[in-house]
């Protein structure tokens, strides 16, 4: 706060928010809402913001999103809501992400909205994983009247929000606040419990859960297709980002992060994870950070804004470039050089580390310890449309990245919302059948 003015840290001030909200045309057919994967009721809450009714605004936002402070920061707004805003044709779009972030942060400080906890009469659901899909479905099921327990293998809840997205893009305190809100809905969170090791899916059913949701994401990095990838100087981006988070939380020593000040670091990939790894390497003091991408700038999956910010911070990009081999002394934890092929020409470059950001898939820990859950040829859990999200085993559901191609936080949230409805229908049907059968008996 300053000068009686609330300012979301690094974001907009109060007066600016109201002026920006009042620019909204309140379109009858709002394109912004069409561009939002969770169909956030954007003009409705912007209208409330424009009148200074922050409490009403956050209440409307939370009807469609359990994680507004996260979405306001990390959503791909330029491709979603803001990219679809009609004002793009005239001037510039409404800064929807900034507005959402402001009102969510304001709410967390002022405590505008107090969600009422509904009676838990519908049944019990175990949720495995506390990333965006797990948190969203837990919030939704709890509001629907289910008793929900989250099982999380890490020491802290948040999944990829905490361990995969760097602090500069999504502060950990914001994630912790959102997790607290989910807990305030009556959701139980059990940390340090790995399903597939500590308990199996069958154990969970034995504990009396009516349905189980697998939302463990896609945190298993794909192997780098290069020679020398097993050298200790080669990292996987998600593991590198996780180590940085663990160091920031005081759980591991700085040396275990790996990159030392002045190091020469190469990143392979062209998605947002590659940008995250590159920008984090800069923050860890690397002397030279280069992203080597096998295609052109126009084919990169990363948001253009992420690319521009990476360039501003000093990250170098090489297009049409493939890394062929990583070379380092055996036993050393750093490389000496890479063999790269740039525009068809092979050459050597000096490098201390290589970070692979070439995608990830789901881990097989749960499906390999459970009978009846089928996966496709790439390891993604197969699910049905009726009821939405159920796996090939009755009562076990899956959603988010574990059942699909890894996409964005908000896509995982949308999927989880639909699966919550599927679980609601399934549990109601099973309970109804149970009543009919007991009457017959
Ligand atoms: Fe407002 Fe833009 Fe949405 Fe129209 S499309 S309602 S101007 S935010």
Short mmCIF file of C-alpha atoms and ligand atoms in Angstrom, two decimals:
data_model
loop_
_atom_site.label_atom_id
_atom_site.label_comp_id
_atom_site.label_asym_id
_atom_site.label_seq_id
_atom_site.Cartn_x
_atom_site.Cartn_y
_atom_site.Cartn_z
CA UNK A 1 0.00 0.00 0.00
CA UNK A 2 1.13 3.59 -0.51
CA UNK A 3 -0.66 6.96 -0.35
CA UNK A 4 -3.88 5.21 0.62
CA UNK A 5 -3.53 3.45 -2.69
CA UNK A 6 -3.43 -0.30 -3.02
CA UNK A 7 -0.97 -1.48 -5.62
CA UNK A 8 -0.67 -5.12 -6.55
CA UNK A 9 3.12 -5.61 -6.22
CA UNK A 10 4.57 -4.78 -9.62
CA UNK A 11 1.07 -4.32 -11.04
CA UNK A 12 -1.49 -1.55 -11.55
CA UNK A 13 -2.59 1.03 -8.97
CA UNK A 14 -6.20 1.50 -7.89
CA UNK A 15 -6.97 4.63 -9.93
CA UNK A 16 -5.39 3.08 -13.01
CA UNK A 17 -7.53 -0.04 -12.55
CA UNK A 18 -10.77 1.92 -12.48
CA UNK A 19 -9.83 3.99 -15.53
CA UNK A 20 -8.83 0.83 -17.43
CA UNK A 21 -12.03 -0.99 -16.42
CA UNK A 22 -14.10 1.95 -17.63
CA UNK A 23 -12.54 1.65 -21.10
CA UNK A 24 -14.34 -1.70 -21.56
CA UNK A 25 -17.15 -1.46 -24.11
CA UNK A 26 -19.27 -4.10 -22.31
CA UNK A 27 -19.78 -5.93 -25.60
CA UNK A 28 -23.06 -7.86 -25.96
CA UNK A 29 -21.15 -10.78 -27.48
CA UNK A 30 -17.86 -10.52 -25.59
CA UNK A 31 -15.02 -11.95 -27.66
CA UNK A 32 -12.72 -11.80 -24.61
CA UNK A 33 -14.89 -14.39 -22.87
CA UNK A 34 -14.87 -16.61 -25.97
CA UNK A 35 -11.08 -16.50 -25.89
CA UNK A 36 -10.93 -17.63 -22.26
CA UNK A 37 -10.66 -21.42 -21.79
CA UNK A 38 -12.73 -21.28 -18.55
CA UNK A 39 -15.25 -18.75 -20.02
CA UNK A 40 -14.49 -16.26 -17.28
CA UNK A 41 -17.38 -13.74 -17.06
CA UNK A 42 -15.01 -10.94 -18.05
CA UNK A 43 -17.31 -7.98 -18.91
CA UNK A 44 -19.46 -8.66 -15.84
CA UNK A 45 -16.62 -8.36 -13.35
CA UNK A 46 -14.92 -5.55 -15.28
CA UNK A 47 -18.18 -3.56 -14.98
CA UNK A 48 -18.10 -4.05 -11.20
CA UNK A 49 -14.43 -3.00 -11.10
CA UNK A 50 -15.24 0.15 -13.08
CA UNK A 51 -17.70 1.12 -10.34
CA UNK A 52 -15.21 0.30 -7.59
CA UNK A 53 -17.18 -2.77 -6.42
CA UNK A 54 -14.19 -5.04 -5.85
CA UNK A 55 -16.07 -7.52 -3.67
CA UNK A 56 -18.64 -8.14 -6.42
CA UNK A 57 -15.87 -8.40 -9.00
CA UNK A 58 -13.97 -11.14 -7.15
CA UNK A 59 -17.18 -13.04 -6.43
CA UNK A 60 -17.98 -13.11 -10.18
CA UNK A 61 -14.39 -14.13 -11.07
CA UNK A 62 -14.45 -17.01 -8.60
CA UNK A 63 -17.59 -18.46 -10.19
CA UNK A 64 -15.35 -19.68 -13.02
CA UNK A 65 -11.84 -19.72 -11.55
CA UNK A 66 -10.37 -21.01 -8.31
CA UNK A 67 -6.96 -19.50 -9.08
CA UNK A 68 -7.44 -15.89 -10.28
CA UNK A 69 -4.19 -14.52 -8.82
CA UNK A 70 -2.35 -17.24 -10.77
CA UNK A 71 -4.30 -16.77 -14.02
CA UNK A 72 -3.86 -13.00 -13.87
CA UNK A 73 -0.10 -13.56 -13.94
CA UNK A 74 0.68 -16.61 -16.05
CA UNK A 75 -2.18 -17.02 -18.54
CA UNK A 76 -1.26 -16.61 -22.20
CA UNK A 77 -3.49 -13.52 -22.37
CA UNK A 78 -2.13 -12.34 -25.70
CA UNK A 79 -3.50 -15.55 -27.26
CA UNK A 80 -6.61 -15.77 -25.06
CA UNK A 81 -8.82 -13.03 -23.54
CA UNK A 82 -6.74 -9.98 -24.50
CA UNK A 83 -5.93 -11.40 -27.93
CA UNK A 84 -9.68 -11.63 -28.61
CA UNK A 85 -10.69 -8.24 -27.13
CA UNK A 86 -12.53 -6.14 -29.72
CA UNK A 87 -10.44 -3.09 -28.83
CA UNK A 88 -7.45 -4.68 -30.59
CA UNK A 89 -9.03 -3.37 -33.81
CA UNK A 90 -9.09 0.24 -32.62
CA UNK A 91 -6.45 0.89 -30.06
CA UNK A 92 -5.15 -1.61 -27.54
CA UNK A 93 -6.99 -4.38 -25.69
CA UNK A 94 -8.27 -4.06 -22.15
CA UNK A 95 -5.50 -5.25 -19.80
CA UNK A 96 -7.69 -8.08 -18.50
CA UNK A 97 -4.87 -10.08 -16.94
CA UNK A 98 -3.64 -7.07 -14.94
CA UNK A 99 -7.18 -6.29 -13.79
CA UNK A 100 -7.76 -9.88 -12.66
CA UNK A 101 -4.44 -9.92 -10.86
CA UNK A 102 -5.25 -6.63 -9.11
CA UNK A 103 -8.63 -7.71 -7.82
CA UNK A 104 -7.34 -11.14 -6.70
CA UNK A 105 -4.43 -9.52 -4.81
CA UNK A 106 -6.74 -6.87 -3.35
CA UNK A 107 -9.07 -9.61 -2.17
CA UNK A 108 -6.26 -11.53 -0.50
CA UNK A 109 -5.28 -8.47 1.55
CA UNK A 110 -8.68 -6.93 2.18
CA UNK A 111 -10.51 -10.29 2.56
CA UNK A 112 -13.47 -9.14 0.48
CA UNK A 113 -14.99 -12.50 -0.27
CA UNK A 114 -15.76 -15.15 2.31
CA UNK A 115 -16.73 -18.32 0.54
CA UNK A 116 -19.35 -20.23 2.47
CA UNK A 117 -18.47 -23.87 3.02
CA UNK A 118 -21.32 -26.04 1.79
CA UNK A 119 -22.42 -29.10 3.72
CA UNK A 120 -20.39 -32.11 2.67
CA UNK A 121 -23.16 -34.55 1.90
CA UNK A 122 -22.37 -35.74 -1.63
CA UNK A 123 -19.52 -38.18 -0.97
CA UNK A 124 -15.73 -38.42 -0.58
CA UNK A 125 -13.15 -37.81 -3.28
CA UNK A 126 -9.37 -38.30 -3.16
CA UNK A 127 -7.40 -35.95 -5.41
CA UNK A 128 -3.86 -36.96 -6.33
CA UNK A 129 -1.65 -33.97 -7.06
CA UNK A 130 -2.00 -30.31 -6.07
CA UNK A 131 -1.11 -28.51 -9.30
CA UNK A 132 -3.61 -26.38 -11.23
CA UNK A 133 -5.86 -29.36 -12.10
CA UNK A 134 -5.83 -30.80 -8.56
CA UNK A 135 -6.47 -27.46 -6.86
CA UNK A 136 -9.23 -26.50 -9.29
CA UNK A 137 -11.12 -29.77 -9.03
CA UNK A 138 -10.78 -29.76 -5.24
CA UNK A 139 -12.27 -26.27 -5.06
CA UNK A 140 -15.10 -27.17 -7.42
CA UNK A 141 -15.95 -30.48 -5.76
CA UNK A 142 -15.89 -28.87 -2.33
CA UNK A 143 -18.30 -26.15 -3.49
CA UNK A 144 -20.50 -28.93 -4.91
CA UNK A 145 -20.73 -30.54 -1.45
CA UNK A 146 -18.02 -33.23 -1.60
CA UNK A 147 -15.53 -34.04 1.11
CA UNK A 148 -12.16 -33.73 -0.62
CA UNK A 149 -8.66 -34.84 0.37
CA UNK A 150 -5.62 -33.90 -1.70
CA UNK A 151 -2.58 -36.21 -1.65
CA UNK A 152 0.66 -34.45 -2.65
CA UNK A 153 4.10 -36.09 -2.85
CA UNK A 154 6.05 -32.86 -2.29
CA UNK A 155 6.48 -31.13 1.07
CA UNK A 156 4.35 -28.23 -0.10
CA UNK A 157 1.19 -27.96 -2.21
CA UNK A 158 1.14 -26.20 -5.60
CA UNK A 159 2.66 -28.68 -8.06
CA UNK A 160 3.95 -27.05 -11.22
CA UNK A 161 2.76 -23.64 -9.96
CA UNK A 162 5.31 -23.85 -7.17
CA UNK A 163 8.04 -26.06 -8.63
CA UNK A 164 7.84 -25.43 -12.39
CA UNK A 165 7.08 -21.71 -12.85
CA UNK A 166 9.88 -19.36 -11.76
CA UNK A 167 9.40 -16.87 -8.93
CA UNK A 168 9.74 -13.81 -11.21
CA UNK A 169 6.67 -14.95 -13.21
CA UNK A 170 4.60 -16.35 -10.33
CA UNK A 171 5.68 -15.46 -6.78
CA UNK A 172 5.44 -18.43 -4.42
CA UNK A 173 3.48 -16.33 -1.92
CA UNK A 174 0.72 -15.94 -4.50
CA UNK A 175 0.53 -19.73 -4.93
CA UNK A 176 0.51 -20.23 -1.15
CA UNK A 177 -2.37 -17.76 -0.82
CA UNK A 178 -4.41 -19.58 -3.46
CA UNK A 179 -3.73 -22.93 -1.76
CA UNK A 180 -4.95 -21.45 1.54
CA UNK A 181 -8.20 -20.39 -0.13
CA UNK A 182 -8.77 -23.94 -1.35
CA UNK A 183 -8.09 -25.23 2.16
CA UNK A 184 -10.56 -22.67 3.52
CA UNK A 185 -13.25 -24.42 1.48
CA UNK A 186 -12.76 -27.45 3.74
CA UNK A 187 -10.32 -29.37 1.53
CA UNK A 188 -7.81 -31.57 3.43
CA UNK A 189 -4.22 -31.52 2.13
CA UNK A 190 -1.88 -34.44 2.92
CA UNK A 191 1.73 -33.61 2.07
CA UNK A 192 4.66 -35.95 1.50
CA UNK A 193 2.39 -38.82 0.41
CA UNK A 194 3.20 -40.53 -2.89
CA UNK A 195 0.36 -42.50 -4.40
CA UNK A 196 1.86 -45.54 -6.09
CA UNK A 197 4.44 -45.86 -3.28
CA UNK A 198 2.85 -45.03 0.09
CA UNK A 199 -0.67 -46.01 -0.99
CA UNK A 200 -2.14 -47.51 -4.13
CA UNK A 201 -5.42 -46.53 -5.77
CA UNK A 202 -6.92 -49.70 -4.23
CA UNK A 203 -5.79 -48.55 -0.78
CA UNK A 204 -7.63 -45.25 -1.36
CA UNK A 205 -10.85 -47.04 -2.31
CA UNK A 206 -10.33 -49.16 0.83
CA UNK A 207 -10.30 -45.90 2.86
CA UNK A 208 -13.84 -45.23 1.66
CA UNK A 209 -13.43 -42.73 -1.18
CA UNK A 210 -16.28 -42.76 -3.72
CA UNK A 211 -14.07 -41.48 -6.53
CA UNK A 212 -10.41 -40.71 -7.15
CA UNK A 213 -8.96 -38.01 -9.38
CA UNK A 214 -5.47 -38.29 -10.85
CA UNK A 215 -4.09 -34.82 -11.54
CA UNK A 216 -0.39 -35.51 -11.37
CA UNK A 217 0.49 -33.50 -14.46
CA UNK A 218 3.24 -34.18 -16.94
CA UNK A 219 6.42 -33.68 -14.98
CA UNK A 220 8.45 -36.48 -16.53
CA UNK A 221 10.92 -34.78 -18.90
CA UNK A 222 11.33 -36.29 -22.34
CA UNK A 223 14.83 -37.54 -23.09
CA UNK A 224 17.10 -35.31 -25.12
CA UNK A 225 17.77 -36.83 -28.53
CA UNK A 226 21.52 -36.19 -28.40
CA UNK A 227 24.78 -37.97 -27.71
CA UNK A 228 26.22 -37.32 -24.25
CA UNK A 229 22.88 -36.50 -22.63
CA UNK A 230 23.73 -38.66 -19.60
CA UNK A 231 26.64 -36.40 -18.63
CA UNK A 232 26.19 -34.66 -15.25
CA UNK A 233 26.53 -31.25 -16.93
CA UNK A 234 23.29 -31.83 -18.86
CA UNK A 235 20.04 -30.94 -17.07
CA UNK A 236 16.35 -31.29 -17.76
CA UNK A 237 14.59 -27.91 -17.57
CA UNK A 238 11.82 -28.96 -15.17
CA UNK A 239 14.33 -30.54 -12.80
CA UNK A 240 16.56 -27.45 -12.98
CA UNK A 241 13.60 -25.15 -12.21
CA UNK A 242 12.57 -27.41 -9.32
CA UNK A 243 16.09 -27.33 -7.86
CA UNK A 244 16.08 -23.52 -8.00
CA UNK A 245 12.75 -23.47 -6.13
CA UNK A 246 14.07 -25.92 -3.51
CA UNK A 247 17.14 -23.74 -3.03
CA UNK A 248 14.98 -20.61 -2.70
CA UNK A 249 12.89 -22.38 -0.05
CA UNK A 250 16.07 -23.31 1.84
CA UNK A 251 15.61 -27.05 1.22
CA UNK A 252 18.85 -27.59 -0.71
CA UNK A 253 22.26 -25.99 -0.92
CA UNK A 254 23.12 -23.42 -3.65
CA UNK A 255 25.74 -25.82 -5.08
CA UNK A 256 23.03 -28.39 -5.82
CA UNK A 257 21.35 -25.98 -8.24
CA UNK A 258 24.28 -26.53 -10.56
CA UNK A 259 24.86 -23.33 -12.52
CA UNK A 260 27.70 -21.15 -11.22
CA UNK A 261 28.21 -17.42 -11.86
CA UNK A 262 29.82 -16.84 -15.25
CA UNK A 263 28.87 -20.25 -16.70
CA UNK A 264 28.09 -20.70 -20.39
CA UNK A 265 24.67 -22.31 -20.67
CA UNK A 266 22.80 -23.61 -23.72
CA UNK A 267 19.09 -24.41 -23.71
CA UNK A 268 17.41 -26.66 -26.28
CA UNK A 269 13.74 -25.87 -27.01
CA UNK A 270 11.39 -23.13 -28.17
CA UNK A 271 8.52 -23.24 -25.67
CA UNK A 272 7.78 -21.29 -22.51
CA UNK A 273 9.71 -23.79 -20.40
CA UNK A 274 12.81 -23.03 -22.48
CA UNK A 275 12.25 -19.29 -21.81
CA UNK A 276 11.77 -20.00 -18.09
CA UNK A 277 14.98 -22.05 -17.95
CA UNK A 278 16.97 -19.41 -19.88
CA UNK A 279 15.75 -16.48 -17.79
CA UNK A 280 16.28 -18.44 -14.58
CA UNK A 281 19.84 -19.33 -15.65
CA UNK A 282 20.48 -15.58 -16.11
CA UNK A 283 19.15 -14.97 -12.59
CA UNK A 284 21.47 -17.67 -11.26
CA UNK A 285 24.37 -15.62 -12.60
CA UNK A 286 25.21 -17.48 -15.81
CA UNK A 287 27.61 -15.44 -17.94
CA UNK A 288 26.19 -16.46 -21.31
CA UNK A 289 22.81 -18.05 -21.99
CA UNK A 290 21.89 -19.24 -25.48
CA UNK A 291 18.65 -20.83 -26.64
CA UNK A 292 19.28 -23.19 -29.56
CA UNK A 293 16.06 -23.83 -31.47
CA UNK A 294 15.83 -26.18 -34.42
CA UNK A 295 13.24 -24.07 -36.26
CA UNK A 296 12.68 -20.36 -36.91
CA UNK A 297 11.53 -17.54 -34.63
CA UNK A 298 8.02 -17.69 -36.15
CA UNK A 299 7.65 -21.36 -35.26
CA UNK A 300 8.48 -20.97 -31.57
CA UNK A 301 5.68 -22.09 -29.21
CA UNK A 302 6.77 -19.60 -26.54
CA UNK A 303 4.75 -16.42 -26.18
CA UNK A 304 6.34 -13.57 -28.07
CA UNK A 305 6.32 -11.45 -24.91
CA UNK A 306 8.34 -14.14 -23.11
CA UNK A 307 10.84 -14.19 -25.97
CA UNK A 308 11.15 -10.39 -25.96
CA UNK A 309 11.71 -10.28 -22.22
CA UNK A 310 14.33 -13.02 -22.51
CA UNK A 311 16.17 -10.99 -25.19
CA UNK A 312 15.97 -7.87 -23.00
CA UNK A 313 17.57 -9.81 -20.16
CA UNK A 314 20.48 -10.85 -22.36
CA UNK A 315 19.45 -14.31 -23.62
CA UNK A 316 20.88 -15.06 -27.08
CA UNK A 317 18.93 -17.07 -29.65
CA UNK A 318 20.22 -19.32 -32.41
CA UNK A 319 17.65 -20.39 -35.03
CA UNK A 320 17.73 -23.49 -37.24
CA UNK A 321 20.19 -24.95 -34.77
CA UNK A 322 20.41 -28.46 -33.40
CA UNK A 323 22.71 -29.72 -30.68
CA UNK A 324 24.31 -32.95 -31.81
CA UNK A 325 26.54 -33.87 -28.90
CA UNK A 326 27.42 -32.76 -25.36
CA UNK A 327 31.06 -33.32 -24.41
CA UNK A 328 32.65 -33.19 -20.96
CA UNK A 329 35.26 -35.00 -18.86
CA UNK A 330 33.86 -38.20 -17.33
CA UNK A 331 33.17 -37.61 -13.61
CA UNK A 332 32.98 -33.82 -13.98
CA UNK A 333 29.70 -32.03 -13.25
CA UNK A 334 30.20 -29.62 -16.14
CA UNK A 335 30.64 -29.91 -19.85
CA UNK A 336 33.49 -28.50 -21.91
CA UNK A 337 31.79 -28.07 -25.30
CA UNK A 338 28.90 -28.91 -27.57
CA UNK A 339 28.80 -29.96 -31.19
CA UNK A 340 26.04 -27.98 -32.86
CA UNK A 341 24.66 -27.82 -36.38
CA UNK A 342 23.61 -24.27 -37.26
CA UNK A 343 21.88 -23.82 -40.61
CA UNK A 344 23.38 -27.12 -41.74
CA UNK A 345 26.95 -26.22 -40.72
CA UNK A 346 28.56 -28.27 -37.94
CA UNK A 347 30.85 -26.60 -35.39
CA UNK A 348 31.94 -26.70 -31.76
CA UNK A 349 31.02 -24.17 -29.08
CA UNK A 350 32.23 -23.83 -25.49
CA UNK A 351 29.58 -24.76 -22.92
CA UNK A 352 29.46 -25.58 -19.22
CA UNK A 353 25.87 -26.80 -19.18
CA UNK A 354 23.14 -27.89 -21.52
CA UNK A 355 19.49 -27.70 -20.43
CA UNK A 356 16.85 -29.68 -22.32
CA UNK A 357 13.37 -28.16 -22.56
CA UNK A 358 11.94 -30.44 -25.23
CA UNK A 359 8.66 -31.37 -23.56
CA UNK A 360 7.50 -33.71 -20.85
CA UNK A 361 5.03 -36.53 -20.32
CA UNK A 362 3.23 -38.16 -17.39
CA UNK A 363 5.07 -40.40 -14.93
CA UNK A 364 3.88 -44.03 -14.85
CA UNK A 365 4.02 -44.44 -11.05
CA UNK A 366 0.27 -44.63 -10.47
CA UNK A 367 -0.89 -46.53 -13.54
CA UNK A 368 1.87 -49.10 -13.14
CA UNK A 369 0.66 -49.93 -9.61
CA UNK A 370 -3.04 -50.07 -10.49
CA UNK A 371 -4.91 -52.63 -12.54
CA UNK A 372 -7.35 -51.39 -15.14
CA UNK A 373 -6.11 -47.89 -16.02
CA UNK A 374 -5.13 -47.79 -19.67
CA UNK A 375 -2.75 -45.29 -21.24
CA UNK A 376 -2.18 -44.39 -24.89
CA UNK A 377 1.03 -45.06 -26.78
CA UNK A 378 2.59 -41.82 -25.41
CA UNK A 379 1.75 -42.65 -21.79
CA UNK A 380 -1.26 -40.34 -21.39
CA UNK A 381 -4.15 -41.75 -19.35
CA UNK A 382 -7.18 -42.59 -21.53
CA UNK A 383 -10.46 -41.03 -20.41
CA UNK A 384 -14.10 -41.11 -21.51
CA UNK A 385 -16.51 -38.29 -22.39
CA UNK A 386 -19.40 -39.88 -20.44
CA UNK A 387 -18.95 -39.37 -17.55
CA UNK A 388 -16.36 -36.80 -18.48
CA UNK A 389 -12.82 -37.67 -17.44
CA UNK A 390 -13.33 -41.25 -16.21
CA UNK A 391 -10.44 -43.61 -16.92
CA UNK A 392 -10.89 -47.21 -18.03
CA UNK A 393 -11.30 -48.07 -14.34
CA UNK A 394 -14.69 -47.18 -12.82
CA UNK A 395 -14.50 -44.43 -10.23
CA UNK A 396 -11.00 -43.31 -11.19
CA UNK A 397 -10.87 -40.04 -13.09
CA UNK A 398 -8.00 -38.08 -14.60
CA UNK A 399 -7.58 -34.57 -15.91
CA UNK A 400 -5.13 -31.86 -16.85
CA UNK A 401 -1.79 -32.70 -18.39
CA UNK A 402 -1.77 -36.35 -17.25
CA UNK A 403 -4.58 -37.15 -19.69
CA UNK A 404 -3.73 -34.81 -22.50
CA UNK A 405 -0.84 -33.05 -24.20
CA UNK A 406 0.79 -30.61 -21.80
CA UNK A 407 -0.87 -27.27 -22.41
CA UNK A 408 -1.27 -24.27 -20.10
CA UNK A 409 -2.32 -23.76 -16.51
CA UNK A 410 -5.73 -22.50 -17.58
CA UNK A 411 -6.32 -25.46 -19.91
CA UNK A 412 -5.61 -27.84 -17.02
CA UNK A 413 -8.13 -25.81 -14.98
CA UNK A 414 -10.80 -26.02 -17.68
CA UNK A 415 -10.34 -29.79 -17.94
CA UNK A 416 -10.59 -30.14 -14.15
CA UNK A 417 -13.85 -28.17 -14.09
CA UNK A 418 -15.40 -30.58 -16.57
CA UNK A 419 -14.10 -33.63 -14.69
CA UNK A 420 -15.64 -32.27 -11.45
CA UNK A 421 -19.03 -32.43 -13.18
CA UNK A 422 -18.24 -35.98 -14.41
CA UNK A 423 -17.37 -37.08 -10.86
CA UNK A 424 -20.57 -35.48 -9.56
CA UNK A 425 -22.66 -37.44 -12.07
CA UNK A 426 -20.80 -40.71 -11.44
CA UNK A 427 -21.02 -40.62 -7.64
CA UNK A 428 -24.72 -39.64 -7.74
CA UNK A 429 -25.47 -42.54 -10.12
CA UNK A 430 -23.56 -45.08 -7.99
CA UNK A 431 -25.29 -43.93 -4.80
CA UNK A 432 -28.69 -44.10 -6.52
CA UNK A 433 -27.98 -47.65 -7.73
CA UNK A 434 -26.91 -48.59 -4.21
CA UNK A 435 -30.23 -47.33 -2.80
CA UNK A 436 -32.28 -49.17 -5.46
CA UNK A 437 -30.37 -52.40 -4.85
CA UNK A 438 -30.74 -52.17 -1.07
CA UNK A 439 -34.51 -51.66 -1.47
CA UNK A 440 -34.69 -54.72 -3.74
CA UNK A 441 -32.60 -56.69 -1.25
FE1 LIG B 1 -14.58 -5.36 -22.84
FE2 LIG B 1 -12.79 -6.13 -24.77
FE3 LIG B 1 -14.38 -7.94 -23.59
FE4 LIG B 1 -15.48 -6.12 -25.26
S1 LIG B 1 -14.03 -7.76 -25.81
S2 LIG B 1 -16.30 -6.80 -23.26
S3 LIG B 1 -14.16 -4.35 -24.81
S4 LIG B 1 -12.79 -6.72 -22.57
#
